[in-house]
mmCIF file of C-alpha atoms and ligand atoms in Angstrom:
data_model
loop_
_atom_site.group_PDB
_atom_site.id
_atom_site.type_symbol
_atom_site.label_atom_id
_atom_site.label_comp_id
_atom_site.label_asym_id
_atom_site.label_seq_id
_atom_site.Cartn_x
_atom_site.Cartn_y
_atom_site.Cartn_z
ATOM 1 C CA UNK A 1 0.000 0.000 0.000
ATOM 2 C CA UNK A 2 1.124 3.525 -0.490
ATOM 3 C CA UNK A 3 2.634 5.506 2.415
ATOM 4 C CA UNK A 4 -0.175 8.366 2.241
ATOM 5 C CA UNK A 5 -2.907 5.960 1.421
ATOM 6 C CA UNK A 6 -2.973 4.560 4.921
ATOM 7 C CA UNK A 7 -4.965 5.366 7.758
ATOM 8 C CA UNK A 8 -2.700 6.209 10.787
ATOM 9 C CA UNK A 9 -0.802 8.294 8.108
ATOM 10 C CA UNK A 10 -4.188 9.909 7.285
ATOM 11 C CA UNK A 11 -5.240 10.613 10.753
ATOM 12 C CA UNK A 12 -1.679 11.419 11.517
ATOM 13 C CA UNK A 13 -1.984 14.151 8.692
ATOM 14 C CA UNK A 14 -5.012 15.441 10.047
ATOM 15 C CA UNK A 15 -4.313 16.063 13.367
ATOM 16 C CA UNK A 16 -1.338 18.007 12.203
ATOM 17 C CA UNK A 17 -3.709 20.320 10.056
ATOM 18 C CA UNK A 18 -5.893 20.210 12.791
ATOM 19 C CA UNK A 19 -3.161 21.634 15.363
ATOM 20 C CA UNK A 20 -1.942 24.137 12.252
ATOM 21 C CA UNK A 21 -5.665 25.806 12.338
ATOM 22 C CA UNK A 22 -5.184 26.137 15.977
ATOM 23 C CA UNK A 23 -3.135 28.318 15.802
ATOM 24 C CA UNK A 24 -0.466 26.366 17.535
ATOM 25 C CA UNK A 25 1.833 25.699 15.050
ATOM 26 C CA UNK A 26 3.937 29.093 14.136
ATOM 27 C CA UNK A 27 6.763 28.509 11.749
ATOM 28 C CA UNK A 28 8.088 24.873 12.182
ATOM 29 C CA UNK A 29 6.916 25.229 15.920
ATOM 30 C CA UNK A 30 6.023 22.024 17.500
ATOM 31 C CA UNK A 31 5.897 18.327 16.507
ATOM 32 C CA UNK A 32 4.094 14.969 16.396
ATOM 33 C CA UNK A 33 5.340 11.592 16.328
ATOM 34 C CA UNK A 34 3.030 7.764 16.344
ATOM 35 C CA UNK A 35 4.457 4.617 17.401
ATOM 36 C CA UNK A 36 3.578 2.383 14.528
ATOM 37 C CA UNK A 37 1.713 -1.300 15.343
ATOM 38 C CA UNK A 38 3.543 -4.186 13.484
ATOM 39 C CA UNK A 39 0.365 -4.653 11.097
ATOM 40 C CA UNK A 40 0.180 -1.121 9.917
ATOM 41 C CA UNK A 41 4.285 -1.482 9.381
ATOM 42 C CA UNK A 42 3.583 -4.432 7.180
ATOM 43 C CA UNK A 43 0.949 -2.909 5.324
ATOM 44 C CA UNK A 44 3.360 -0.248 3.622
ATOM 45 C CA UNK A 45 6.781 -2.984 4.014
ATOM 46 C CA UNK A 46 7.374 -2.595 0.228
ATOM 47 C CA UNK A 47 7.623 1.505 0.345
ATOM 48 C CA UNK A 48 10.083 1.333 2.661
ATOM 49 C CA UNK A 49 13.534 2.098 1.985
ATOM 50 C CA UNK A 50 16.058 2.517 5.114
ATOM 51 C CA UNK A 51 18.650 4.811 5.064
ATOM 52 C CA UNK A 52 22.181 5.017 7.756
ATOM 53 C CA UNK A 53 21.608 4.689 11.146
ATOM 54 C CA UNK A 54 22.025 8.032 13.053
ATOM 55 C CA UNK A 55 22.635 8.411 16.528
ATOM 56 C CA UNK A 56 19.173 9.044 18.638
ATOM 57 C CA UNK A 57 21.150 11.510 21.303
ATOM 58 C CA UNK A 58 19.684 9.474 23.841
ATOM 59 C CA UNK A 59 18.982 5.494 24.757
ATOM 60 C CA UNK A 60 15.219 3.970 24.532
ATOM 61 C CA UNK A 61 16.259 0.160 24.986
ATOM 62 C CA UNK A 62 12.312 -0.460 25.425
ATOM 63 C CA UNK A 63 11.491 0.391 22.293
ATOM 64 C CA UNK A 64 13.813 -1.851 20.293
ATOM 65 C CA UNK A 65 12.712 -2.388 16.761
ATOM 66 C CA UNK A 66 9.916 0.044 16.665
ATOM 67 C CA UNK A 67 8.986 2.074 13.633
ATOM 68 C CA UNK A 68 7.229 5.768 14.425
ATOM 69 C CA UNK A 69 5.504 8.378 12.063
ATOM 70 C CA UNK A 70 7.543 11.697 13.164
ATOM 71 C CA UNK A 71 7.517 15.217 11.984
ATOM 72 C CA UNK A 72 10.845 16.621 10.657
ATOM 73 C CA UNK A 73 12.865 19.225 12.124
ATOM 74 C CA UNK A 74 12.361 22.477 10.834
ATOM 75 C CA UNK A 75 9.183 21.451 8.791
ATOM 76 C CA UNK A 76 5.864 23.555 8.925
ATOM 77 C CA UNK A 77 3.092 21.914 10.565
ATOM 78 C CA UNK A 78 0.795 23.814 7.973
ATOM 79 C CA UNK A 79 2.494 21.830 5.019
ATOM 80 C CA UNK A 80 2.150 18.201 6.253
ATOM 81 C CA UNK A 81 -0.808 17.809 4.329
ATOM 82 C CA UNK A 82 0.721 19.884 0.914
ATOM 83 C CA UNK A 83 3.979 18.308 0.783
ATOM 84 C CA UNK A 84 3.445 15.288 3.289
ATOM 85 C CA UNK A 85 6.651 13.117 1.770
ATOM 86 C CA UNK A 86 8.872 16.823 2.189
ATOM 87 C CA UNK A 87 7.569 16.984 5.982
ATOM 88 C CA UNK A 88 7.530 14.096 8.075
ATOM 89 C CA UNK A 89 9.010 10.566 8.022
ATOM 90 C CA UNK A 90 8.819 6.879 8.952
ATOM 91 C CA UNK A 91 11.848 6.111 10.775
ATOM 92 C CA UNK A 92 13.120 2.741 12.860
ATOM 93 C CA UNK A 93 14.762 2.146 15.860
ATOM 94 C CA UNK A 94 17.537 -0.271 16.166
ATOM 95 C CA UNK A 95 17.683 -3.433 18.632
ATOM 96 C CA UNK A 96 19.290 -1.354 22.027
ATOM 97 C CA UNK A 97 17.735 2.090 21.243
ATOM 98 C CA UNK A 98 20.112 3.889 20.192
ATOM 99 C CA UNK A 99 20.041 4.612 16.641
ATOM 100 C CA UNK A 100 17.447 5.394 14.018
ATOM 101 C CA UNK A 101 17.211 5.109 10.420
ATOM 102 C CA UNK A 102 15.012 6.985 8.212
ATOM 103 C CA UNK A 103 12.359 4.960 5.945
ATOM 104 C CA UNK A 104 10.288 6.867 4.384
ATOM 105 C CA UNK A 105 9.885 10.268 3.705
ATOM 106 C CA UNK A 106 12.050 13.747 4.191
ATOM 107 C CA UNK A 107 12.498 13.376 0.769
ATOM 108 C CA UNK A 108 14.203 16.515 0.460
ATOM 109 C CA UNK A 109 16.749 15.915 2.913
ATOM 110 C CA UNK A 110 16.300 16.467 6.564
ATOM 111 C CA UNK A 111 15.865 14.996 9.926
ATOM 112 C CA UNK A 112 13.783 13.972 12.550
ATOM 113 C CA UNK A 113 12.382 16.374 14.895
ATOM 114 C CA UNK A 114 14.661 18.351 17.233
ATOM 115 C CA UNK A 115 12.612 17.434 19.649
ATOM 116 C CA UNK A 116 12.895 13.292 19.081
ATOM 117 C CA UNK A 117 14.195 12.006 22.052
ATOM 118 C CA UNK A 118 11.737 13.918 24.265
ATOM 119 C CA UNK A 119 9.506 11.962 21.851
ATOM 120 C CA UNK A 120 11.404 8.825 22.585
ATOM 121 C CA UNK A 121 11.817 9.001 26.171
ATOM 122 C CA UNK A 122 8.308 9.920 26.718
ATOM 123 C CA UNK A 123 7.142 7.157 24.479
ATOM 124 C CA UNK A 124 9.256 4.385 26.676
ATOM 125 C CA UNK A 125 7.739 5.864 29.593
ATOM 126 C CA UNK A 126 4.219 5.466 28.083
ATOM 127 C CA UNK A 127 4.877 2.341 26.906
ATOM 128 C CA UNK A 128 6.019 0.875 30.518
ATOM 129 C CA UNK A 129 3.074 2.982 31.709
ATOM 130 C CA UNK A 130 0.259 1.846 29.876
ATOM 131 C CA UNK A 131 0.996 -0.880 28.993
ATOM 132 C CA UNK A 132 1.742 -0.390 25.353
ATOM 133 C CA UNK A 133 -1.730 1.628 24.992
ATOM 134 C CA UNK A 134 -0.188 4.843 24.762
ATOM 135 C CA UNK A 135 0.758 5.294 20.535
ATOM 136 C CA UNK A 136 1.227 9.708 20.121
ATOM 137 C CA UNK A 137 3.149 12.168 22.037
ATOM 138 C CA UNK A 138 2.182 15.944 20.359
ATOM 139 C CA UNK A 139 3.780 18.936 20.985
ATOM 140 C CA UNK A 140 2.648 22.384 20.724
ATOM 141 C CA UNK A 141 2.823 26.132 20.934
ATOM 142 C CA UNK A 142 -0.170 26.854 22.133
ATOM 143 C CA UNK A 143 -0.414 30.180 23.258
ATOM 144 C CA UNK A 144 -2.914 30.463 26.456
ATOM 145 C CA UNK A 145 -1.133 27.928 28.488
ATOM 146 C CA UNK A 146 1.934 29.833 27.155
ATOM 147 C CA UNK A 147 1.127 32.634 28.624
ATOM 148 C CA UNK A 148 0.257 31.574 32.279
ATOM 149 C CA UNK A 149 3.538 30.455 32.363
ATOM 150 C CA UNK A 150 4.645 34.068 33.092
ATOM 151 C CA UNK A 151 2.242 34.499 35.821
ATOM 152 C CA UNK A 152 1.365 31.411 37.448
ATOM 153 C CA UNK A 153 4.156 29.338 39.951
ATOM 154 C CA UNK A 154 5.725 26.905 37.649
ATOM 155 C CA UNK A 155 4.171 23.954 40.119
ATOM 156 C CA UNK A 156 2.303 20.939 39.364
ATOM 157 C CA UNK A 157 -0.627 21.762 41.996
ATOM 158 C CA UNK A 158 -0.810 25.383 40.643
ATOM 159 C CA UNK A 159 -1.020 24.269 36.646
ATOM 160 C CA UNK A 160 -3.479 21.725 37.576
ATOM 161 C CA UNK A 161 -5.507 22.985 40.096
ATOM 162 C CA UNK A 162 -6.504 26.630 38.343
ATOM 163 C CA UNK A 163 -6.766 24.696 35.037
ATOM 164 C CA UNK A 164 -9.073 22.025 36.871
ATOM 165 C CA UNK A 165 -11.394 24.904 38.087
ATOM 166 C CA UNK A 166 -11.311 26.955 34.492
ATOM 167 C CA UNK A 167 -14.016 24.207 33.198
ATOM 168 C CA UNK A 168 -15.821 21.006 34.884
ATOM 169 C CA UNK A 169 -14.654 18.635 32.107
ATOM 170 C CA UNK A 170 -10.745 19.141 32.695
ATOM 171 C CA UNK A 171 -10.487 17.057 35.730
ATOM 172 C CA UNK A 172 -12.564 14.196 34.124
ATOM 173 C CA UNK A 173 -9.930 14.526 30.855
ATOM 174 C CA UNK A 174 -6.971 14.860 33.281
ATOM 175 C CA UNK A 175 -7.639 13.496 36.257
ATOM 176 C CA UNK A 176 -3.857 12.828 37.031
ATOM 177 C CA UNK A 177 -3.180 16.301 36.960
ATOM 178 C CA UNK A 178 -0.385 18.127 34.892
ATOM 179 C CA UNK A 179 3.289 18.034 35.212
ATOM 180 C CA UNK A 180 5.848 21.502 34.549
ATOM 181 C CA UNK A 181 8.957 22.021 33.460
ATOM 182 C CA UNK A 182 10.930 24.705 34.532
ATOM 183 C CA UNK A 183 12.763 26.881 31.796
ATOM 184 C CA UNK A 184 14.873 23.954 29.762
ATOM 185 C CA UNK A 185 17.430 24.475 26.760
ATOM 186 C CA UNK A 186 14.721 22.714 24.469
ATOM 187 C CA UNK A 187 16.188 19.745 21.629
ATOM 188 C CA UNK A 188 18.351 17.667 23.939
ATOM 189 C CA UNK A 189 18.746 14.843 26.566
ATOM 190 C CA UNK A 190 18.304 17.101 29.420
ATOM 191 C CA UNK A 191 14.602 18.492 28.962
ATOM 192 C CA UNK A 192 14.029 14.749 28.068
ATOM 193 C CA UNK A 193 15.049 13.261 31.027
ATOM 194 C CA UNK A 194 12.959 15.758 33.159
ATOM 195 C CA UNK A 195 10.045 15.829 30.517
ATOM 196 C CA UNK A 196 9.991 12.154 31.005
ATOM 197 C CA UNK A 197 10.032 11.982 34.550
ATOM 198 C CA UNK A 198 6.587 13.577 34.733
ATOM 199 C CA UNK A 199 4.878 11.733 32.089
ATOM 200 C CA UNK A 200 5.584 8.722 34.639
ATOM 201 C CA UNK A 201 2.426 10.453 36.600
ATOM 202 C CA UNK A 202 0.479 12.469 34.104
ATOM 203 C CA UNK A 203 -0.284 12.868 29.898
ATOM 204 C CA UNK A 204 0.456 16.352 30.281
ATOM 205 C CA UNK A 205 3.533 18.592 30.462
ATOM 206 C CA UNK A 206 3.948 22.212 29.903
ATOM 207 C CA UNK A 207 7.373 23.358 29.128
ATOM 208 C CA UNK A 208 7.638 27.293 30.715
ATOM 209 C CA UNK A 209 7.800 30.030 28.509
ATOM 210 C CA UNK A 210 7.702 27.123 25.695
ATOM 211 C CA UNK A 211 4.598 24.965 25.110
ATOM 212 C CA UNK A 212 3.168 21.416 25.787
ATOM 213 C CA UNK A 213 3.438 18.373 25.436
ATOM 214 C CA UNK A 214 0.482 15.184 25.691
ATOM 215 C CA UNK A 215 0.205 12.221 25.382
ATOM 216 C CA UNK A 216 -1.990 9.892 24.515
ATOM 217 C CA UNK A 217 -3.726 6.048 22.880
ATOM 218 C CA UNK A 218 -4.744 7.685 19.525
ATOM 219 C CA UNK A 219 -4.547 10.878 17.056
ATOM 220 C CA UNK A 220 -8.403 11.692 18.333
ATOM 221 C CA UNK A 221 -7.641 11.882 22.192
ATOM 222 C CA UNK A 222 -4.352 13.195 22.118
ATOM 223 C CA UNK A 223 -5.377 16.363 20.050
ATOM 224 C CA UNK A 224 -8.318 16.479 22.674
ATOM 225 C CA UNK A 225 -6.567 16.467 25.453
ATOM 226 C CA UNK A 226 -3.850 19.455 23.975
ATOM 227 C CA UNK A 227 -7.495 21.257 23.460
ATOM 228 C CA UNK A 228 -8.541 20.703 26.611
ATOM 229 C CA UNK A 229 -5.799 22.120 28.320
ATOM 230 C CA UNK A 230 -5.517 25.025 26.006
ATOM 231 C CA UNK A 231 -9.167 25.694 26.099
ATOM 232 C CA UNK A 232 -9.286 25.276 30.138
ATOM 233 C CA UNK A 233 -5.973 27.445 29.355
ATOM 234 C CA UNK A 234 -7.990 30.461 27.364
ATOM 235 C CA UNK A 235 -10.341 30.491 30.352
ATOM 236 C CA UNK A 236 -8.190 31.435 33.028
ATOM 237 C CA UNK A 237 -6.567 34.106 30.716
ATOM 238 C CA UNK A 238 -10.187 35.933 30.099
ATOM 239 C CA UNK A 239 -10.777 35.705 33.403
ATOM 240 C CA UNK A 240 -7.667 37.091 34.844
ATOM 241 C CA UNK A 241 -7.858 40.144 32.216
ATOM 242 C CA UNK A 242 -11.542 40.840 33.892
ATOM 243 C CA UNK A 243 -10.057 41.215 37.349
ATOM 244 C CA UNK A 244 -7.411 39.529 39.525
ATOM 245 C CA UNK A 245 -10.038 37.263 41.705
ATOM 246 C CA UNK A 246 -12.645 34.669 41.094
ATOM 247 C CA UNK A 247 -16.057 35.535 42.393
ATOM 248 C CA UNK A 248 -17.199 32.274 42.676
ATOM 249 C CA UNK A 249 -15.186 28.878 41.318
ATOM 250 C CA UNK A 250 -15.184 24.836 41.815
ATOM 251 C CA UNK A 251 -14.400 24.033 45.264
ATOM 252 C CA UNK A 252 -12.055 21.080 46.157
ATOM 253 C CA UNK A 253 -15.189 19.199 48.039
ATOM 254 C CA UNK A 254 -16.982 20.078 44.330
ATOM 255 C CA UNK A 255 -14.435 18.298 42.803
ATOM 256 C CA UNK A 256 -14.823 15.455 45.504
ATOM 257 C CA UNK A 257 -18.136 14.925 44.345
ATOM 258 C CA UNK A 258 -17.442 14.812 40.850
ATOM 259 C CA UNK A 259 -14.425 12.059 41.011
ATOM 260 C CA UNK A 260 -17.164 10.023 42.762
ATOM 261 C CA UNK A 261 -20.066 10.685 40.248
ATOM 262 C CA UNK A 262 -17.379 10.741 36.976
ATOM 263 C CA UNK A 263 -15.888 7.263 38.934
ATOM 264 C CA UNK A 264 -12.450 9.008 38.678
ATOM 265 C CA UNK A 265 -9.436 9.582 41.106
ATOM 266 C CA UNK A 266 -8.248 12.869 41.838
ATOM 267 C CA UNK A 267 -5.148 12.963 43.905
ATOM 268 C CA UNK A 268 -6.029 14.811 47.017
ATOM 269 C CA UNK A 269 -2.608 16.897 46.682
ATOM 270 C CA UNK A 270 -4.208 19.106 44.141
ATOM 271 C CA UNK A 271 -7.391 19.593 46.324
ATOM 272 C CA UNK A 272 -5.682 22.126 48.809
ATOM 273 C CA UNK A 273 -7.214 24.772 50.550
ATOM 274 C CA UNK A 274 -6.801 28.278 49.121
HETATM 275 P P1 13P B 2 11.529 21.091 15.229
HETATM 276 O O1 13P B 2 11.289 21.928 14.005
HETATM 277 O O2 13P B 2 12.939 20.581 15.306
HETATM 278 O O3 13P B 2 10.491 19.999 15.364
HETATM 279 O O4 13P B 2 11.389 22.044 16.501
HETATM 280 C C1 13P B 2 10.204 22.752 16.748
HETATM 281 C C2 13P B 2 9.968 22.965 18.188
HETATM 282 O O5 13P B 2 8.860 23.249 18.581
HETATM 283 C C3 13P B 2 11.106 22.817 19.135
HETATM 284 O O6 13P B 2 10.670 22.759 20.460
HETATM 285 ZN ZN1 ZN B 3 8.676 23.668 20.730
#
């Protein structure tokens, strides 16, 4: 079958263009990658053609031998669906998780995200995590959740508990909460490591002064839960720019009753009193 012909490339396309008419995608800002399942490999085998192996700049022994969809560096998220073979790529990892090798695609020349072992290492965490559920990781520059990152504390329990409160959905969608990064040099092993670290205990990061990442079991939930966030995100932002207090909000014995309606856990460390 043709690369662009199949399905998780289609819905991989889409949620690109879908992020793109965000608005979250400036320039070549932000990136996407897919871990690949062995059938959908085999279905486009014969369009495959693997390049050198490249070093990955860091070590994902868990994922040995996997194949992922990934957006190149430098590439414009509004282009994946115009020049889809010039933007993103198929690559594969080799047996210790070390190396890649390109597959398919960049056919101009290029590599992987700058991003990729963020990808990587939050993918092997995901993977040990769920179980092997967990297929996208998705980063954006979204620009709400951007900008409470100049005014909020750069905390876990602040992030989750005003975005938790901005709309009754958000602690159904994240009910593990929502991890931060402090200021990073973005594109290496170090904002990785830490990035990583958190998606041990939630599908959300947000990088300070920088953007998000999620993560999530398919194309449709992962781009919901970056909306989500962003949404819950735009919320806050309106109404801090009406005035510096909320009148009224979600209390943390509101939210008490919702985990037990919604059947979901909500650690009680983000259920502080004010
Ligand atoms: P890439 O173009 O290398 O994917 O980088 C974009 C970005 O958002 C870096 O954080
Ligand atoms: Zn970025």
């Amino acid at each position: 079958m043709n690369v662009l012909d199949a399905e998780f490339v289609k819905g991989f396309m889409r949620m690109a263009d879908d992020g793109w008419k965000q608005g979250w995608h400036e320039r070549n800002g932000g990136n996407l990658s897919y871990r690949i399942r062995p059938e959908e490999v085999e279905s486009v085998r014969e369009e495959l053609c693997p390049g050198a192996w490249k070093p990955i700049g860091t070590s994902v022994p868990k994922l040995g031998g996997e194949y992922f969809l990934v957006t190149g560096s430098g590439k414009f998220m509004r282009n994946v669906t115009v020049k889809p073979a010039d933007s993103f790529c198929i690559i594969e990892l080799d047996q210790a998780g070390d190396n890649y090798r390109i597959c398919w695609g960049l056919v101009n020349g290029g590599r992987p995200t700058s991003e990729l072992p963020t990808h990587l290492m939050n993918h092997e965490v995901k993977f040990t995590a769920t179980g092997g559920k967990h297929r996208v990781i998705y980063h954006a520059h979204p620009a709400n959740t951007i900008a409470l990152t100049f005014v909020l504390p750069l905390t876990d329990e602040a992030f989750t508990r005003e975005l938790w409160e901005m709309a009754t959905e958000c602690p159904v969608v994240f009910p593990d909460g929502i991890g931060v990064v402090p200021w990073m040099v973005p594109g290496g092993r170090d904002i990785a490591v830490a990035t990583s670290e958190l998606m041990k205990k939630y599908d959300v990061a947000i990088w300070a002064h920088h953007g998000m990442f999620c993560s999530g079991e398919d194309f449709d939930l992962t781009f919901g839960l970056m909306h989500t966030v962003e949404k819950s995100a735009e919320i806050l932002v309106k109404v801090r720019s009406m005035q510096d207090y909320k009148r009224q909000t979600i209390t943390p014995d509101d939210f008490r009753h919702l985990a037990k309606d919604f059947g979901v856990k909500l650690p009680e460390k983000f259920l502080f009193e004010k």
